[in-house]
Coordinates of C-alpha atoms in Angstrom, one line a residue:
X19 CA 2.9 -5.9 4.1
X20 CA -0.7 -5.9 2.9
X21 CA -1.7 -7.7 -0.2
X22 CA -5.5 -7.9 -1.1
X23 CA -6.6 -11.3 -1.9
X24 CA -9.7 -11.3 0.2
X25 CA -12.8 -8.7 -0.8
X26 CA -15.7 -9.1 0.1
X27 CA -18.2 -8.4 -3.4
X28 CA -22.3 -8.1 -3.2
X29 CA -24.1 -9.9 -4.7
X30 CA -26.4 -7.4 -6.1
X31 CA -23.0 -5.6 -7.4
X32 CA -21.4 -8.5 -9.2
X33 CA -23.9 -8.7 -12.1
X34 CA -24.7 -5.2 -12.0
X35 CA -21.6 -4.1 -14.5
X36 CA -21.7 -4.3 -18.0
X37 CA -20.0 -6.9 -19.7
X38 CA -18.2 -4.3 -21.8
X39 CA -17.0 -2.6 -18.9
X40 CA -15.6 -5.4 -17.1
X41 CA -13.1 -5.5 -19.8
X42 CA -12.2 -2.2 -19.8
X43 CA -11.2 -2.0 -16.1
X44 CA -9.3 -4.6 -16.2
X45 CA -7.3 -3.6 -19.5
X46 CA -7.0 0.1 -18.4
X47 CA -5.6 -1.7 -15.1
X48 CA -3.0 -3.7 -17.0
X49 CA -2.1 -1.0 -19.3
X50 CA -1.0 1.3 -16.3
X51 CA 1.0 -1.3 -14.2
X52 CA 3.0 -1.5 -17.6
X53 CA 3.1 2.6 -18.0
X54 CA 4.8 2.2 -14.2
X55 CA 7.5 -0.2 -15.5
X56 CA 8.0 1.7 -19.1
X57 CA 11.0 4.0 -17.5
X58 CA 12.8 0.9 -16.4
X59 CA 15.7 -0.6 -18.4
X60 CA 16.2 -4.1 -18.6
X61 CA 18.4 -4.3 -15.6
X62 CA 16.6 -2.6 -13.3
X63 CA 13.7 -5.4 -13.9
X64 CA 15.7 -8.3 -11.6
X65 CA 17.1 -6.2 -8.7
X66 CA 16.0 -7.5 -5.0
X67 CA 17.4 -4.8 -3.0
X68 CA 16.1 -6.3 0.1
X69 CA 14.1 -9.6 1.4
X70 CA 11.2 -7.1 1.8
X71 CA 11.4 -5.7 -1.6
X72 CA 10.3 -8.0 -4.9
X73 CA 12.1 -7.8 -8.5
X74 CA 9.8 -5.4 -10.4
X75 CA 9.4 -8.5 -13.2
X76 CA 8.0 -10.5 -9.8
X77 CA 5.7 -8.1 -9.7
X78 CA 4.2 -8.0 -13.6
X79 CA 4.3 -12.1 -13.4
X80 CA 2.8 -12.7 -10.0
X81 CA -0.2 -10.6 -10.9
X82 CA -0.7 -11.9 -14.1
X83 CA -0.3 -15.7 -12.4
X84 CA -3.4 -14.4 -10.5
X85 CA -5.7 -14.3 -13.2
X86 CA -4.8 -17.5 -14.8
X87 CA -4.4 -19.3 -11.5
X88 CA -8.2 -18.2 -10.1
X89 CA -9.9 -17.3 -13.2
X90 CA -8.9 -18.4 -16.2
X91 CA -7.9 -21.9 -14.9
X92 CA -11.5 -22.6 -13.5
X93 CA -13.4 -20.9 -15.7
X94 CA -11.8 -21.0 -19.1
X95 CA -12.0 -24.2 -20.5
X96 CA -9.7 -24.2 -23.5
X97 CA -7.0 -22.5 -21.7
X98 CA -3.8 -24.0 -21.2
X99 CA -0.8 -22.0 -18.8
X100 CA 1.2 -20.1 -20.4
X101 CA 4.7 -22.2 -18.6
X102 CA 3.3 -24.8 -16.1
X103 CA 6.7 -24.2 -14.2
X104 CA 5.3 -20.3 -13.6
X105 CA 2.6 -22.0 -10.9
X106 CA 5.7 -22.4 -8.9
X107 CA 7.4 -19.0 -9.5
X108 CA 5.6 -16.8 -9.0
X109 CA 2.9 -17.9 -6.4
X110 CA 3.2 -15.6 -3.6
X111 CA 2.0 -17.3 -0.5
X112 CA -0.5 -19.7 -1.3
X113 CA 0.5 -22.8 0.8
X114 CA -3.1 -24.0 0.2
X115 CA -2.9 -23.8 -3.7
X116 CA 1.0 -25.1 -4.1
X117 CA 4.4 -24.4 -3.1
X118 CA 5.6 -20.9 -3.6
X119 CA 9.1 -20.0 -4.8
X120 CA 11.0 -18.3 -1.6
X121 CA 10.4 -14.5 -1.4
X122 CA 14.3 -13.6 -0.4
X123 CA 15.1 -15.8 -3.4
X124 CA 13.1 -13.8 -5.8
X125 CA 15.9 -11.4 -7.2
X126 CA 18.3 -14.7 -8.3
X127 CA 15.4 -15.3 -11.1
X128 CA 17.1 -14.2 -14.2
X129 CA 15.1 -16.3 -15.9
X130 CA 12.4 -16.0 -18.0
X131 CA 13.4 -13.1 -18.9
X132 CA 11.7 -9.2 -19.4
X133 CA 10.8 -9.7 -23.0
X134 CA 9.4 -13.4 -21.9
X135 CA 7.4 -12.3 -19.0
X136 CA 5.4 -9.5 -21.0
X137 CA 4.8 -12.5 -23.6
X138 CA 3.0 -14.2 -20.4
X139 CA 1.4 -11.0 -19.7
X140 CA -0.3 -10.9 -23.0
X141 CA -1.2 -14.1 -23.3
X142 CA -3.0 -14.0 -20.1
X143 CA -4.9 -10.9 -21.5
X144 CA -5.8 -12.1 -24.6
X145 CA -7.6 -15.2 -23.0
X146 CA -9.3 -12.8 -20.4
X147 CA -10.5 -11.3 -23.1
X148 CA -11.9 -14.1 -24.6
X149 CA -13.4 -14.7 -21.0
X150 CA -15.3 -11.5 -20.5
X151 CA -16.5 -11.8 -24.1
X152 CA -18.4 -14.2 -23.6
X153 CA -21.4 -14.4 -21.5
X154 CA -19.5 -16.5 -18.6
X155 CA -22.5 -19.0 -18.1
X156 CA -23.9 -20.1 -14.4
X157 CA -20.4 -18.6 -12.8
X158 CA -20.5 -15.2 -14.2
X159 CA -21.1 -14.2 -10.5
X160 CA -18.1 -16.2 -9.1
X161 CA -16.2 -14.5 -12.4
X162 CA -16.9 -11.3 -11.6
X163 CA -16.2 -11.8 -8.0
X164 CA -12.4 -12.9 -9.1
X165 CA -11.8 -10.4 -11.9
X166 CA -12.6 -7.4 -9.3
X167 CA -10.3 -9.1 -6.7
X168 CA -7.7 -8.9 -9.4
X169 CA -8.2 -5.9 -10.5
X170 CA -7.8 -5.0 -7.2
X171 CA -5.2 -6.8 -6.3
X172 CA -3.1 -5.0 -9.0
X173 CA -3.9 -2.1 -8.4
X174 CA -2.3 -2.5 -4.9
X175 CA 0.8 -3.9 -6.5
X176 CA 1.2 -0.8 -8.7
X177 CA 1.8 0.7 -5.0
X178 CA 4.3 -1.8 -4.2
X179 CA 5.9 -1.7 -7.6
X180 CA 6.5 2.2 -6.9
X181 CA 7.6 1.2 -3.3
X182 CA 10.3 -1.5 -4.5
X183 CA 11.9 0.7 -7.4
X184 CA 12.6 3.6 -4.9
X185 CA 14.1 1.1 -2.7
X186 CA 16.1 -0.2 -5.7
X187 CA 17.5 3.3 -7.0
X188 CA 18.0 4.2 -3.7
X189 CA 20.6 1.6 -3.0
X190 CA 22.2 2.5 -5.8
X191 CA 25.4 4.9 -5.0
X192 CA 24.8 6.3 -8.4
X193 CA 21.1 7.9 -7.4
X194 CA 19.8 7.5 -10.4
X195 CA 16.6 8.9 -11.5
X196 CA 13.1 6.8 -12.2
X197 CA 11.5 9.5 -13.7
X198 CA 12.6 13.2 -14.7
X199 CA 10.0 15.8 -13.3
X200 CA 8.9 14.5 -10.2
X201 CA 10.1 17.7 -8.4
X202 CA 8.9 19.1 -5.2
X203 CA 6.1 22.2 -5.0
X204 CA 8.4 25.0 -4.4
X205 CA 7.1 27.6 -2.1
X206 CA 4.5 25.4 -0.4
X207 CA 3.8 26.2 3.2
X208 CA 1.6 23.6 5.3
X209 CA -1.6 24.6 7.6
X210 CA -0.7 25.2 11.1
X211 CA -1.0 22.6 12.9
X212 CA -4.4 22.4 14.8
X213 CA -6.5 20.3 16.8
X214 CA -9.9 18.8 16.4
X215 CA -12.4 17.3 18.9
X216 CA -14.0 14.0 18.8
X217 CA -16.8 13.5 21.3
X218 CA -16.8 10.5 23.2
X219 CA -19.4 7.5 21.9
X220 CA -20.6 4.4 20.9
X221 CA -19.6 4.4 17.0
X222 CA -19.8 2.2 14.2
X223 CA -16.6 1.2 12.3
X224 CA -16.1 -1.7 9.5
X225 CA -17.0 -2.2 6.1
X226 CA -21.0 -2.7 5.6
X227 CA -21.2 -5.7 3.1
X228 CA -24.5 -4.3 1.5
X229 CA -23.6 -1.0 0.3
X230 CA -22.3 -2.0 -3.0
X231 CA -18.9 -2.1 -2.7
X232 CA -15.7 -3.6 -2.4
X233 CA -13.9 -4.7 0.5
X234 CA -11.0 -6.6 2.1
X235 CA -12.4 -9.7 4.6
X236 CA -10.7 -8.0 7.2
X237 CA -12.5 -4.5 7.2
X238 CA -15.6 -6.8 8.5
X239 CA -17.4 -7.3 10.4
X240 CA -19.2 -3.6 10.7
X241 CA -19.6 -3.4 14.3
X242 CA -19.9 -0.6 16.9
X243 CA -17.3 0.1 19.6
X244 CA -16.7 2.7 22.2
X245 CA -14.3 5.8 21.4
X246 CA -13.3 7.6 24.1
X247 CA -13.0 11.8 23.5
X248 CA -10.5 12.7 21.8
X249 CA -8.5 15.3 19.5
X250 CA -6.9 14.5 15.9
X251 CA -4.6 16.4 14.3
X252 CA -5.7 18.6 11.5
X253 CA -2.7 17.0 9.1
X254 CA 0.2 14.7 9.4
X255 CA 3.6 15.8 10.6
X256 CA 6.0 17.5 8.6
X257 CA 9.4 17.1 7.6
X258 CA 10.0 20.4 9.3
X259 CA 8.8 19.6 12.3
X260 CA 10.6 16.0 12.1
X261 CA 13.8 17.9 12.0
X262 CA 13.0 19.6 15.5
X263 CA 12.6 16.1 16.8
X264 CA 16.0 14.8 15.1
X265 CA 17.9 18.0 16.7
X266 CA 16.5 17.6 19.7
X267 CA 18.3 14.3 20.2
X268 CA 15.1 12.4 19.6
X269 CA 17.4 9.2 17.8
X270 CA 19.2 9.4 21.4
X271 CA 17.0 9.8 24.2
X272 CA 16.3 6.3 24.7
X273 CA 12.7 7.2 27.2
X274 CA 11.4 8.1 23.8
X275 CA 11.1 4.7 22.6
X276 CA 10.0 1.3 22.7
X277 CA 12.4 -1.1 23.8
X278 CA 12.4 -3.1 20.3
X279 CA 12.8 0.0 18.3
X280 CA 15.2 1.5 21.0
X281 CA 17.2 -2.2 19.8
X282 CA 16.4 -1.5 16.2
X283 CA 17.9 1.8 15.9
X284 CA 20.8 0.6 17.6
X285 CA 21.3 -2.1 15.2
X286 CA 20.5 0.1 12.0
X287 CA 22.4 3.3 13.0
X288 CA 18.8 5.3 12.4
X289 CA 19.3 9.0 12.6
X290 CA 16.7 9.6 10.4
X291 CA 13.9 8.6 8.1
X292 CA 14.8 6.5 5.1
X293 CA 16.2 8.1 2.5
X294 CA 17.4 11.0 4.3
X295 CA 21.0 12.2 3.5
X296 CA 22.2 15.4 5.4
X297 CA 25.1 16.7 3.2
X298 CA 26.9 20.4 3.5
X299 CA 23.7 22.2 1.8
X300 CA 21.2 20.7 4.2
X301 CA 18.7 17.4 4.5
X302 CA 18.5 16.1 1.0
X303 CA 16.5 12.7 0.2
X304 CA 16.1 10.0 -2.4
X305 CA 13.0 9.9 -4.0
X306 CA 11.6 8.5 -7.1
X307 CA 12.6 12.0 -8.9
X308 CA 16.7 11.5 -7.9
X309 CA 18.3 13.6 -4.7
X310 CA 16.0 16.3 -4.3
X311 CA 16.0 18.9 -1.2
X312 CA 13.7 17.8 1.3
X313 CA 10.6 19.4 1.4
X314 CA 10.3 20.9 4.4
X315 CA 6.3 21.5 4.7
X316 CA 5.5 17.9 3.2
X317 CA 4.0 15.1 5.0
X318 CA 7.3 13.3 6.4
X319 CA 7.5 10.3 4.8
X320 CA 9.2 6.7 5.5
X321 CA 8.8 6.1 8.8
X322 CA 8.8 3.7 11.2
X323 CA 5.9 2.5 13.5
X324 CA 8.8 3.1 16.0
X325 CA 9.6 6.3 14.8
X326 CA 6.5 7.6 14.9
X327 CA 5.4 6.7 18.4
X328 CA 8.7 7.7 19.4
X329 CA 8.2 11.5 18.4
X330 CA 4.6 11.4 19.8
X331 CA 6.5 10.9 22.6
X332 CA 8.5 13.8 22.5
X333 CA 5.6 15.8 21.6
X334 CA 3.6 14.8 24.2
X335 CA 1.1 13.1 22.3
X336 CA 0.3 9.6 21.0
X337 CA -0.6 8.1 17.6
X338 CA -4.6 7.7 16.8
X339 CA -5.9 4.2 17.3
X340 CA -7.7 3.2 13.9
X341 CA -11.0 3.6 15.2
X342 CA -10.5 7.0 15.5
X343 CA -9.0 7.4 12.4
X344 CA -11.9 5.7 10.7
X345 CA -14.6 7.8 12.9
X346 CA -12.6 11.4 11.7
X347 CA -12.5 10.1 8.3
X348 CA -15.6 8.4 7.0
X349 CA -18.1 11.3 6.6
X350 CA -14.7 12.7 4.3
X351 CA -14.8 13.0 0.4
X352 CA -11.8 10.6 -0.7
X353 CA -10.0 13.2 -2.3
X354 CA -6.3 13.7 -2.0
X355 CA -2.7 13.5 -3.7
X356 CA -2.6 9.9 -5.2
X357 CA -1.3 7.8 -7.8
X358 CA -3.3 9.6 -10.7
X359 CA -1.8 13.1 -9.0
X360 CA 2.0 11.8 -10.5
X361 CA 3.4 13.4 -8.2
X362 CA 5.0 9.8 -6.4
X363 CA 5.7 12.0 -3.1
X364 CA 3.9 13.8 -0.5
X365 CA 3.3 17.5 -0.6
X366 CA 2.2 20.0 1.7
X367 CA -1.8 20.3 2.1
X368 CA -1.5 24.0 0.6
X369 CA -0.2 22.4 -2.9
X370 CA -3.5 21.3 -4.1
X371 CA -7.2 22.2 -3.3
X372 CA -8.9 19.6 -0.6
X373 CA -11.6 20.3 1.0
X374 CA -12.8 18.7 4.9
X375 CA -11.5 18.4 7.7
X376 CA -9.1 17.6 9.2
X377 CA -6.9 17.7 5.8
X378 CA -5.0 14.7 3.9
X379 CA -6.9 11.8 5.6
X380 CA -6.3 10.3 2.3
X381 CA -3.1 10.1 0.2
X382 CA -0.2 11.6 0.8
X383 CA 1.1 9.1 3.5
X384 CA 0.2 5.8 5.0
X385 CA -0.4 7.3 8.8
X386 CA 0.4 4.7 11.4
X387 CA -2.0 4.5 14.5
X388 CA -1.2 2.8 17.4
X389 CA -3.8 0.1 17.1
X390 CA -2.3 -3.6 16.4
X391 CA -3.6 -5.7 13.5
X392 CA -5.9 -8.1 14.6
X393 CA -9.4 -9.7 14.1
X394 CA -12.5 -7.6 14.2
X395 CA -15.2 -9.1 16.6
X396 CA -17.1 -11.8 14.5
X397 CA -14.4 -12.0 12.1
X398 CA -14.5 -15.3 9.3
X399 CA -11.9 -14.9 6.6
X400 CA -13.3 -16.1 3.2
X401 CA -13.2 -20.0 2.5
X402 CA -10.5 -21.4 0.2
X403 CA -7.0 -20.2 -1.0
X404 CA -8.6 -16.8 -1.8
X405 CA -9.3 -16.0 1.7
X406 CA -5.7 -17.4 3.2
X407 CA -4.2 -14.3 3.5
X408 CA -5.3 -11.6 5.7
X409 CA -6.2 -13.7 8.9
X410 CA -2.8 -15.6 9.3
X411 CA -1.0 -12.6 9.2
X412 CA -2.8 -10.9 12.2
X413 CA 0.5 -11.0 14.7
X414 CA 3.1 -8.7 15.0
X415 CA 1.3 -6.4 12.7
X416 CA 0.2 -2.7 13.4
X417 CA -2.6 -0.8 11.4
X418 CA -1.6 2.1 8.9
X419 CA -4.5 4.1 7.0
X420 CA -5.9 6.6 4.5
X421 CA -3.3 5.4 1.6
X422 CA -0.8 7.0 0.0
X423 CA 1.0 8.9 -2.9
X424 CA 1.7 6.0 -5.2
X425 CA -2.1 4.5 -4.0
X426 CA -4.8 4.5 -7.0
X427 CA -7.6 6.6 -5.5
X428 CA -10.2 4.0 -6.8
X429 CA -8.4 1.6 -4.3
X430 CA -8.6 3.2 -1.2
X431 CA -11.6 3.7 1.4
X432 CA -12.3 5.3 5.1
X433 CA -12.1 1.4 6.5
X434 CA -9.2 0.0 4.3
X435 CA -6.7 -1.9 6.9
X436 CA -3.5 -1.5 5.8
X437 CA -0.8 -3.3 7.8
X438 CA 3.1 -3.6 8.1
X439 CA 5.3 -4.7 10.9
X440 CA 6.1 -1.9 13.3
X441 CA 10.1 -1.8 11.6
X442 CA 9.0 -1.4 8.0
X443 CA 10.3 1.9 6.5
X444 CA 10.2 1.5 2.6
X445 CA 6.5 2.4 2.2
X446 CA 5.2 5.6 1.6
X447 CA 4.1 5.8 5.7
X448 CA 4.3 8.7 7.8
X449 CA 1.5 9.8 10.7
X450 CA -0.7 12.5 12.5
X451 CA -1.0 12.6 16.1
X452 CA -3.7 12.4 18.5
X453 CA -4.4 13.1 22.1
X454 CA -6.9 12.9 24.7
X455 CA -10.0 15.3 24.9

């Protein structure tokens, strides 16, 4: 799973915002993690529903720990924590900064409780107010650095909060509902599924650290590599044509697969995406909207990196490796079915205006490629506990891109690297395929 604790800020950008506006962002960023919690009642708060999965009152602490750990700590002087003993809870996995509590461990945490955890939240916002009142002295740049990073690295938990309370409702045999009136777009019918041609070249891929924006360390640095010809998908697969697959025998032909996810399924019992329930009326799902029909023109969503390459398979085609991804998407307006769209599922391409091509490079779905995580050439992760996190995690990774339906759209980017092992299923992931020229 990717967490953001590494961007990369110019200089030139970090005291080129308003003071007033630095305040804003971050309370407008606050105020809507707490909008994503405000359906919840107290007891959904503290459910783990998996080792993979965090309680959602983990999240609303950990990224409130953020702020005071890395800049109020430092850089406030009158500030004292909120509860010393929340340096242990809920760090994440900072081994540099202190011990964190165990992740699987998370959901036995019914203390503090709800009510005392948005207390901490507040309190942490009142003294970053105070903060970015003030004129921040000689480390306004190193301020403004952090606060973005946070800001940032809520956002992304907003995703994850999303992620973790579908996986908690879903467990539950009572399928309850997150929030009424997430429906599907009736009538939608997806574009045909075409392919587009890449020529063959030398191109460049990676974030370029003086264009005035933000970035994770690992999308640097920008470099050029060669990309063979190639042909891209013009929009992910559907959930139509993911049925073909699963009545084909796709779950049993064994050729299809990889020999770990061959051993996976076999373990798990998978006959189908996550969430997937086929019942007398047909394939239903559970989504953040209750049991709903599935959607049959929709990006298909849940899926395995196993899953994915094992249909490309049977299609006779293979998954995009990210630098082809990146080189069909970054001349593409970032426009697309996201977070602010409230939706919180995919939806066929035809349910909303986009314009490019190919269609729903961003939102929507996660898409897998085939390309593991690891190191750009000339790669340094940042120094200190801030840049820990993105390099050690680059094994047994693979690459997903373009963000999702529960991703902010002010998050996301043609080089963000997201990454999950190949077996994770709970994200909003699905995929496009690609083939050779």
């Amino acid at each position: 799973m990717t967490l953001p604790h590494a961007y990369i800020l110019s200089a030139e950008y970090q005291t080129s915002i308003p003071l007033e506006d630095r305040l804003i962002s971050y309370s407008q960023t606050r105020k809507a993690t707490e909008a994503i919690c405000a359906p919840l009642e107290n007891e959904d708060y503290v459910i783990q529903s998996m080792s993979d999965v965090s309680p959602p009152k983990w999240h609303l602490a950990h990224v409130t720990w953020f702020f005071e750990t890395f800049v109020l700590m430092p850089f406030l002087s009158s500030y004292r924590p909120f509860d010393p003993a929340y340096d242990h809870l809920f760090n994440s996995y900072y081994e540099t900064h202190g011990k964190p509590f165990p992740r699987p461990d998370r959901g036995l945490l019914a203390r503090p409780t709800v009510q005392e955890i948005y207390r901490y939240r507040h309190f942490v916002d009142e003294a970053m107010r105070r903060l970015l009142q003030s004129s921040m002295g000689v480390d306004q740049d190193e301020i403004q650095r952090r606060v973005t990073l946070g800001i940032n690295h809520e956002q992304q938990h907003q995703e994850l909060l999303l992620m973790d309370i579908q996986h908690i409702f879903a467990r539950n045999p009572l399928a309850p509902t997150y929030r009424s009136g997430l429906t599907a777009s009736a009538g939608a019918r997806s574009q045909p599924l075409q392919w587009h041609r890449y020529p063959e070249g030398m191109r460049t891929v990676g974030h370029k650290t003086d264009n005035f924006s933000f970035a994770l360390d690992n999308e640097s640095p920008h470099h050029q590599e060669y990309v063979a010809a190639f042909q891209l998908a013009n929009r992910p697969v559907s959930n139509r044509e993911f049925m073909t697959f699963i009545a084909d025998g796709g779950y049993l032909q064994t050729e299809l697969w990889l020999s770990d996810g061959w051993n996976l399924l076999q373990q798990e019992g998978w006959q189908a995406p996550l969430y997937w329930e086929k019942t007398d009326e047909g394939w239903h799902q559970r989504t953040l909207g209750g049991r709903q029909p599935i959607e049959p023109e929709a990006p298909v969503c849940h899926i395995s990196f196993y899953e994915a390459d094992a249909y490309a398979s049977w299609a006779g085609a293979r998954l995009p490796t990210e630098a082809e991804w990146e080189v069909a998407a970054q001349d593409l307006p970032i426009k697309g079915n996201f977070l602010e769209t409230d939706w919180l599922r995919p939806v066929p391409a035809s349910a909303r205006s986009e314009t490019g091509y190919p269609l729903q490079m961003f939102g929507d779905v996660w898409e897998w490629t085939g390309s593991a995580y690891r190191p750009y050439p000339g790669f340094k992760p940042l120094a200190g506990s801030l840049g820990e996190y993105n390099g050690k995690f680059m094994s047994g990774q693979m690459v997903l891109r373009g963000g999702c339906c529960a991703t902010p759209e002010a998050h996301i980017r043609a080089t963000y690297r997201n990454f999950f092992p190949p077996h994770a299923r709970w994200a909003f992931s699905g995929f496009r395929l690609a083939k050779e020229d």
